[in-house]
Amino acid sequence: MSESRDPRTRVIPEATVARLAVYLRVLTGLADAGRASVSSGELASAAGVNPAGLRKDLSYLGPCGVRGVGYAVPALRERLARALGVEQSRSCVLVGMGNLGSALAGYAGFGTRGFSFVGLLDADPARVGDVVGGTVVRPVDDLEEVVAEHGVTIAVVTTPAPVAQSVCDRLVDAGVRSIVNFAPVTLQVPAGVDVRQVDLSVELQVLAFLDQQKGVQVVGEQVVLP
Amino acid sequence: MSESRDPRTRVIPEATVARLAVYLRVLTGLADAGRASVSSGELASAAGVNPAGLRKDLSYLGPCGVRGVGYAVPALRERLARALGVEQSRSCVLVGMGNLGSALAGYAGFGTRGFSFVGLLDADPARVGDVVGGTVVRPVDDLEEVVAEHGVTIAVVTTPAPVAQSVCDRLVDAGVRSIVNFAPVTLQVPAGVDVRQVDLSVELQVLAFLDQQKGVQVVGEQVVLP
DNA sequence: AATTGTGAACATTTTCACAGCT
DNA sequence: AGCTGTGAAAATGTTCACAATT
């Protein structure tokens, strides 16, 4: 038997999954603008990737387009949303209602992207009871209850670094299997739990490195400053 | 001539650079705790990577440790800071003082990580004059002036999506060559300018995909739900 | 005895080139 | 004629195993 071509059994590379989310964002913009179809070249340019790579990414979902024509915008958008598992809205909790947590909870864009925050939690009694983005902030002690209540499997951690690991442990014990962590610590989790780390300091340091390199040119043995 | 081993001329892979920033964060914690030395195993575990990979990452900087012993914490930390170009503080501007921009500008951790925000800019006159993290918010019209004043080469964009591209264009024209973008759009920039995109929706959608996969098991031709 | 540094094997990801449809 | 879909090639990244060193 040759390798299966059935989209149900084909594995999608992780790098591709991240780009599919970007294509979905671009397609939503095109759909809102009333566009009916789009070519791989235009979509790739809007997403900042190479057109052949985009076609390969989409090919993991099975044939999506029409040769000689392009892709139908609404159909492709639906297909991507289904593949990513955001066809119907998914419930998330957010722990840590400091400035960053409040900013994220208040951003209306998540609703249109397939996520809703059913629980906002904070350890500070002064913040409990506040309403952010239409949801009331509850005490962090309610964590297990909120997760169970809504069958939450995705959480966002925006707590101070020193408590992020213990919050993470509680989330995992409560049944959460996917976490986005904004605290600048590496979370330790058991196998089967996925963590995505977002750290502005790391992003800035990568840029500082690239920036520094731009000012240095190596010719033979000599380092030349332009 | 064989390939150069001179650390000045050796290229460091981008994936490695991102991890070096994480090692730097862990080392700073260890230094603060008074630790003098650390092994690749312990450092790797704290950073969430494989020990052999960590040693290979560090080897791009030239020999860093002592065989049979480990790495000297303060020396390695300094070496990493120098390699990343964050030995002395770098000036950045931040455009867009909404909730997210304010949260980032107010986070004290950047100072200790080698960055200082010398310009906070916003288009809303109601926000201009506010003081966030010790810096006064200025009108976005001052963008070119602030960048020139401090020779800024790194910027953070936290504006609403519709204006992010035009802000980006102005930053690039003013001389900025490195941008972290939090707006959910793909910025178009000329060659020589680096953009790092941070998008919580993309992170959540990747997790939604992985989450969905956990619930599906394929046996032969059959898709089985556990 | 313990731990680093690294070549070699392996895996993944990106790019290319072009066959295959419409 | 134009654009998609994809195998093959190239590049990049990761893991392993072990020699080298203290």
mmCIF file of C-alpha atoms in Angstrom, chain B:
data_model
loop_
_atom_site.group_PDB
_atom_site.id
_atom_site.type_symbol
_atom_site.label_atom_id
_atom_site.label_comp_id
_atom_site.label_asym_id
_atom_site.label_seq_id
_atom_site.Cartn_x
_atom_site.Cartn_y
_atom_site.Cartn_z
ATOM 1 C CA MET B 1 41.168 26.367 3.911
ATOM 2 C CA SER B 2 38.797 24.431 6.174
ATOM 3 C CA GLU B 3 35.681 26.114 7.497
ATOM 4 C CA SER B 4 36.477 28.880 9.944
ATOM 5 C CA ARG B 5 36.100 28.174 13.671
ATOM 6 C CA ASP B 6 36.545 31.816 14.568
ATOM 7 C CA PRO B 7 33.449 32.846 16.558
ATOM 8 C CA ARG B 8 33.486 36.235 14.837
ATOM 9 C CA THR B 9 32.902 34.684 11.457
ATOM 10 C CA ARG B 10 30.823 31.646 12.417
ATOM 11 C CA VAL B 11 27.163 32.134 11.554
ATOM 12 C CA ILE B 12 24.670 31.354 14.291
ATOM 13 C CA PRO B 13 21.455 29.668 13.077
ATOM 14 C CA GLU B 14 18.323 31.701 13.758
ATOM 15 C CA ALA B 15 16.714 28.868 15.724
ATOM 16 C CA THR B 16 19.763 28.887 17.964
ATOM 17 C CA VAL B 17 19.594 32.664 18.495
ATOM 18 C CA ALA B 18 16.046 32.400 19.853
ATOM 19 C CA ARG B 19 17.130 29.709 22.303
ATOM 20 C CA LEU B 20 20.199 31.689 23.407
ATOM 21 C CA ALA B 21 17.775 34.373 24.609
ATOM 22 C CA VAL B 22 15.977 31.755 26.697
ATOM 23 C CA TYR B 23 19.250 30.461 28.167
ATOM 24 C CA LEU B 24 20.150 34.049 29.043
ATOM 25 C CA ARG B 25 16.894 34.414 30.956
ATOM 26 C CA VAL B 26 17.505 31.191 32.901
ATOM 27 C CA LEU B 27 21.127 32.134 33.637
ATOM 28 C CA THR B 28 20.052 35.510 34.994
ATOM 29 C CA GLY B 29 17.746 33.695 37.407
ATOM 30 C CA LEU B 30 20.555 31.361 38.465
ATOM 31 C CA ALA B 31 22.974 34.269 38.912
ATOM 32 C CA ASP B 32 20.436 36.107 41.060
ATOM 33 C CA ALA B 33 20.125 32.970 43.162
ATOM 34 C CA GLY B 34 23.899 33.014 43.624
ATOM 35 C CA ARG B 35 24.680 29.880 41.626
ATOM 36 C CA ALA B 36 28.302 29.720 40.409
ATOM 37 C CA SER B 37 28.100 26.898 37.886
ATOM 38 C CA VAL B 38 25.564 24.811 36.025
ATOM 39 C CA SER B 39 25.589 21.713 33.807
ATOM 40 C CA SER B 40 24.115 21.440 30.338
ATOM 41 C CA GLY B 41 21.582 18.982 31.730
ATOM 42 C CA GLU B 42 20.237 21.339 34.367
ATOM 43 C CA LEU B 43 20.248 24.361 32.067
ATOM 44 C CA ALA B 44 18.539 22.388 29.308
ATOM 45 C CA SER B 45 15.853 21.157 31.643
ATOM 46 C CA ALA B 46 15.152 24.677 32.901
ATOM 47 C CA ALA B 47 14.979 25.951 29.317
ATOM 48 C CA GLY B 48 12.852 23.067 28.068
ATOM 49 C CA VAL B 49 15.318 21.749 25.490
ATOM 50 C CA ASN B 50 17.493 18.715 24.870
ATOM 51 C CA PRO B 51 20.926 18.884 26.596
ATOM 52 C CA ALA B 52 22.922 17.939 23.481
ATOM 53 C CA GLY B 53 21.128 20.647 21.548
ATOM 54 C CA LEU B 54 21.945 23.188 24.195
ATOM 55 C CA ARG B 55 25.635 22.274 24.065
ATOM 56 C CA LYS B 56 25.586 22.577 20.292
ATOM 57 C CA ASP B 57 23.886 25.976 20.565
ATOM 58 C CA LEU B 58 26.560 27.228 22.961
ATOM 59 C CA SER B 59 29.332 25.784 20.819
ATOM 60 C CA TYR B 60 28.561 28.382 18.132
ATOM 61 C CA LEU B 61 30.059 30.950 20.516
ATOM 62 C CA GLY B 62 33.249 28.895 20.839
ATOM 63 C CA PRO B 63 34.150 26.747 23.867
ATOM 64 C CA CYS B 64 32.133 28.002 26.836
ATOM 65 C CA GLY B 65 32.378 25.369 29.527
ATOM 66 C CA VAL B 66 34.777 23.094 31.359
ATOM 67 C CA ARG B 67 34.619 19.379 30.574
ATOM 68 C CA GLY B 68 33.693 17.282 33.532
ATOM 69 C CA VAL B 69 32.502 20.367 35.393
ATOM 70 C CA GLY B 70 29.957 22.523 33.560
ATOM 71 C CA TYR B 71 29.491 26.198 32.755
ATOM 72 C CA ALA B 72 30.403 29.194 34.949
ATOM 73 C CA VAL B 73 27.121 31.067 35.371
ATOM 74 C CA PRO B 74 28.294 34.728 35.368
ATOM 75 C CA ALA B 75 30.788 34.238 32.529
ATOM 76 C CA LEU B 76 28.290 32.415 30.347
ATOM 77 C CA ARG B 77 25.644 35.008 31.005
ATOM 78 C CA GLU B 78 27.958 37.780 29.904
ATOM 79 C CA ARG B 79 29.016 35.850 26.837
ATOM 80 C CA LEU B 80 25.393 35.344 25.790
ATOM 81 C CA ALA B 81 24.498 38.997 26.382
ATOM 82 C CA ARG B 82 27.444 40.063 24.230
ATOM 83 C CA ALA B 83 26.586 37.579 21.462
ATOM 84 C CA LEU B 84 22.970 38.771 21.367
ATOM 85 C CA GLY B 85 23.994 42.423 21.332
ATOM 86 C CA VAL B 86 22.228 43.349 24.572
ATOM 87 C CA GLU B 87 25.348 44.028 26.633
ATOM 88 C CA GLN B 88 24.489 47.680 26.953
ATOM 89 C CA SER B 89 20.909 48.862 26.816
ATOM 90 C CA ARG B 90 19.295 49.394 23.401
ATOM 91 C CA SER B 91 16.778 52.127 22.654
ATOM 92 C CA CYS B 92 13.353 51.173 21.288
ATOM 93 C CA VAL B 93 10.149 52.967 20.401
ATOM 94 C CA LEU B 94 6.655 51.639 20.935
ATOM 95 C CA VAL B 95 3.791 52.813 18.757
ATOM 96 C CA GLY B 96 0.192 52.318 19.924
ATOM 97 C CA MET B 97 -0.539 52.918 23.605
ATOM 98 C CA GLY B 98 -3.766 50.963 23.859
ATOM 99 C CA ASN B 99 -4.156 48.313 26.553
ATOM 100 C CA LEU B 100 -1.513 46.067 25.054
ATOM 101 C CA GLY B 101 1.010 48.836 24.385
ATOM 102 C CA SER B 102 0.544 50.189 27.901
ATOM 103 C CA ALA B 103 0.990 46.730 29.366
ATOM 104 C CA LEU B 104 4.266 46.232 27.493
ATOM 105 C CA ALA B 105 5.590 49.733 28.187
ATOM 106 C CA GLY B 106 4.804 49.338 31.874
ATOM 107 C CA TYR B 107 6.585 46.021 32.256
ATOM 108 C CA ALA B 108 9.750 46.691 34.237
ATOM 109 C CA GLY B 109 11.459 43.499 33.070
ATOM 110 C CA PHE B 110 12.761 44.996 29.818
ATOM 111 C CA GLY B 111 15.231 47.272 31.564
ATOM 112 C CA THR B 112 16.993 44.306 33.095
ATOM 113 C CA ARG B 113 16.931 42.519 29.740
ATOM 114 C CA GLY B 114 18.762 45.187 27.779
ATOM 115 C CA PHE B 115 15.999 47.365 26.363
ATOM 116 C CA SER B 116 14.611 50.781 27.188
ATOM 117 C CA PHE B 117 11.639 52.473 25.591
ATOM 118 C CA VAL B 118 12.811 55.987 24.742
ATOM 119 C CA GLY B 119 9.650 56.799 22.833
ATOM 120 C CA LEU B 120 6.004 55.940 23.478
ATOM 121 C CA LEU B 121 3.733 57.160 20.701
ATOM 122 C CA ASP B 122 -0.018 57.327 20.191
ATOM 123 C CA ALA B 123 -2.394 58.924 17.705
ATOM 124 C CA ASP B 124 -5.050 59.676 20.325
ATOM 125 C CA PRO B 125 -4.616 63.206 21.788
ATOM 126 C CA ALA B 126 -6.369 62.005 24.953
ATOM 127 C CA ARG B 127 -3.488 59.611 25.647
ATOM 128 C CA VAL B 128 -0.677 62.023 24.832
ATOM 129 C CA GLY B 129 0.945 63.317 28.003
ATOM 130 C CA ASP B 130 0.184 60.201 30.055
ATOM 131 C CA VAL B 131 3.195 58.767 31.842
ATOM 132 C CA VAL B 132 3.701 55.011 31.461
ATOM 133 C CA GLY B 133 6.650 53.270 33.080
ATOM 134 C CA GLY B 134 8.309 56.630 33.644
ATOM 135 C CA THR B 135 8.082 57.813 30.029
ATOM 136 C CA VAL B 136 5.685 60.441 28.642
ATOM 137 C CA VAL B 137 3.429 59.453 25.737
ATOM 138 C CA ARG B 138 4.035 61.666 22.698
ATOM 139 C CA PRO B 139 1.941 62.240 19.560
ATOM 140 C CA VAL B 140 2.613 59.802 16.742
ATOM 141 C CA ASP B 141 3.619 62.787 14.563
ATOM 142 C CA ASP B 142 6.837 62.906 16.595
ATOM 143 C CA LEU B 143 7.787 59.436 15.331
ATOM 144 C CA GLU B 144 10.533 60.529 12.941
ATOM 145 C CA GLU B 145 11.910 62.992 15.474
ATOM 146 C CA VAL B 146 12.120 60.440 18.313
ATOM 147 C CA VAL B 147 13.756 57.822 16.097
ATOM 148 C CA ALA B 148 16.376 60.304 14.868
ATOM 149 C CA GLU B 149 16.940 61.784 18.343
ATOM 150 C CA HIS B 150 17.971 58.463 19.862
ATOM 151 C CA GLY B 151 19.203 56.594 16.795
ATOM 152 C CA VAL B 152 16.520 53.988 17.387
ATOM 153 C CA THR B 153 16.710 50.831 15.240
ATOM 154 C CA ILE B 154 14.151 48.638 17.036
ATOM 155 C CA ALA B 155 10.405 49.310 17.251
ATOM 156 C CA VAL B 156 7.352 47.598 18.724
ATOM 157 C CA VAL B 157 4.019 48.043 16.913
ATOM 158 C CA THR B 158 0.847 47.635 19.002
ATOM 159 C CA THR B 159 -1.509 49.777 16.931
ATOM 160 C CA PRO B 160 -4.892 48.686 15.584
ATOM 161 C CA ALA B 161 -4.495 46.471 12.507
ATOM 162 C CA PRO B 162 -5.710 49.033 9.931
ATOM 163 C CA VAL B 163 -2.909 51.523 10.639
ATOM 164 C CA ALA B 164 -0.073 49.088 11.363
ATOM 165 C CA GLN B 165 1.266 49.065 7.786
ATOM 166 C CA SER B 166 1.433 52.845 7.492
ATOM 167 C CA VAL B 167 3.130 53.128 10.898
ATOM 168 C CA CYS B 168 5.560 50.444 9.752
ATOM 169 C CA ASP B 169 6.315 52.384 6.563
ATOM 170 C CA ARG B 170 7.070 55.504 8.565
ATOM 171 C CA LEU B 171 9.313 53.592 10.965
ATOM 172 C CA VAL B 172 11.283 52.078 8.099
ATOM 173 C CA ASP B 173 11.627 55.442 6.356
ATOM 174 C CA ALA B 174 12.872 56.930 9.620
ATOM 175 C CA GLY B 175 15.620 54.289 9.809
ATOM 176 C CA VAL B 176 14.183 51.463 11.927
ATOM 177 C CA ARG B 177 15.424 48.083 10.711
ATOM 178 C CA SER B 178 13.862 45.671 13.234
ATOM 179 C CA ILE B 179 10.195 45.479 14.213
ATOM 180 C CA VAL B 180 8.089 43.355 16.549
ATOM 181 C CA ASN B 181 4.499 43.498 15.331
ATOM 182 C CA PHE B 182 1.522 42.628 17.544
ATOM 183 C CA ALA B 183 -1.109 43.823 15.073
ATOM 184 C CA PRO B 184 -2.833 40.918 13.305
ATOM 185 C CA VAL B 185 -1.601 41.828 9.822
ATOM 186 C CA THR B 186 1.433 40.743 7.825
ATOM 187 C CA LEU B 187 3.676 43.765 7.413
ATOM 188 C CA GLN B 188 5.288 44.349 4.014
ATOM 189 C CA VAL B 189 8.855 45.571 4.428
ATOM 190 C CA PRO B 190 11.858 46.077 2.118
ATOM 191 C CA ALA B 191 14.818 43.683 2.186
ATOM 192 C CA GLY B 192 17.120 44.349 5.120
ATOM 193 C CA VAL B 193 14.283 44.976 7.572
ATOM 194 C CA ASP B 194 13.358 42.166 9.982
ATOM 195 C CA VAL B 195 9.855 41.667 11.351
ATOM 196 C CA ARG B 196 8.868 39.304 14.135
ATOM 197 C CA GLN B 197 5.156 38.674 14.304
ATOM 198 C CA VAL B 198 3.379 37.935 17.575
ATOM 199 C CA ASP B 199 -0.253 36.918 17.187
ATOM 200 C CA LEU B 200 -2.223 35.364 20.020
ATOM 201 C CA SER B 201 -4.953 34.200 17.648
ATOM 202 C CA VAL B 202 -2.420 32.188 15.689
ATOM 203 C CA GLU B 203 -1.066 30.640 18.894
ATOM 204 C CA LEU B 204 -4.576 29.723 20.019
ATOM 205 C CA GLN B 205 -5.452 28.262 16.632
ATOM 206 C CA VAL B 206 -2.342 26.095 16.616
ATOM 207 C CA LEU B 207 -3.346 24.828 20.056
ATOM 208 C CA ALA B 208 -6.915 24.242 18.869
ATOM 209 C CA PHE B 209 -5.523 22.098 16.062
ATOM 210 C CA LEU B 210 -3.272 20.078 18.369
ATOM 211 C CA ASP B 211 -6.101 19.763 20.868
ATOM 212 C CA GLN B 212 -8.447 18.467 18.227
ATOM 213 C CA GLN B 213 -5.875 15.908 17.110
ATOM 214 C CA LYS B 214 -5.505 14.539 20.641
ATOM 215 C CA GLY B 215 -9.132 13.475 20.520
ATOM 216 C CA VAL B 216 -8.726 11.536 17.270
ATOM 217 C CA GLN B 217 -6.915 8.249 16.852
ATOM 218 C CA VAL B 218 -6.523 6.520 13.496
ATOM 219 C CA VAL B 219 -6.423 2.708 13.325
ATOM 220 C CA GLY B 220 -5.991 1.353 9.792
ATOM 221 C CA GLU B 221 -8.748 2.957 7.744
ATOM 222 C CA GLN B 222 -10.859 3.714 10.791
ATOM 223 C CA VAL B 223 -11.001 6.939 12.775
ATOM 224 C CA VAL B 224 -11.574 6.046 16.424
ATOM 225 C CA LEU B 225 -12.749 8.374 19.177
ATOM 226 C CA PRO B 226 -11.346 7.403 22.607
#
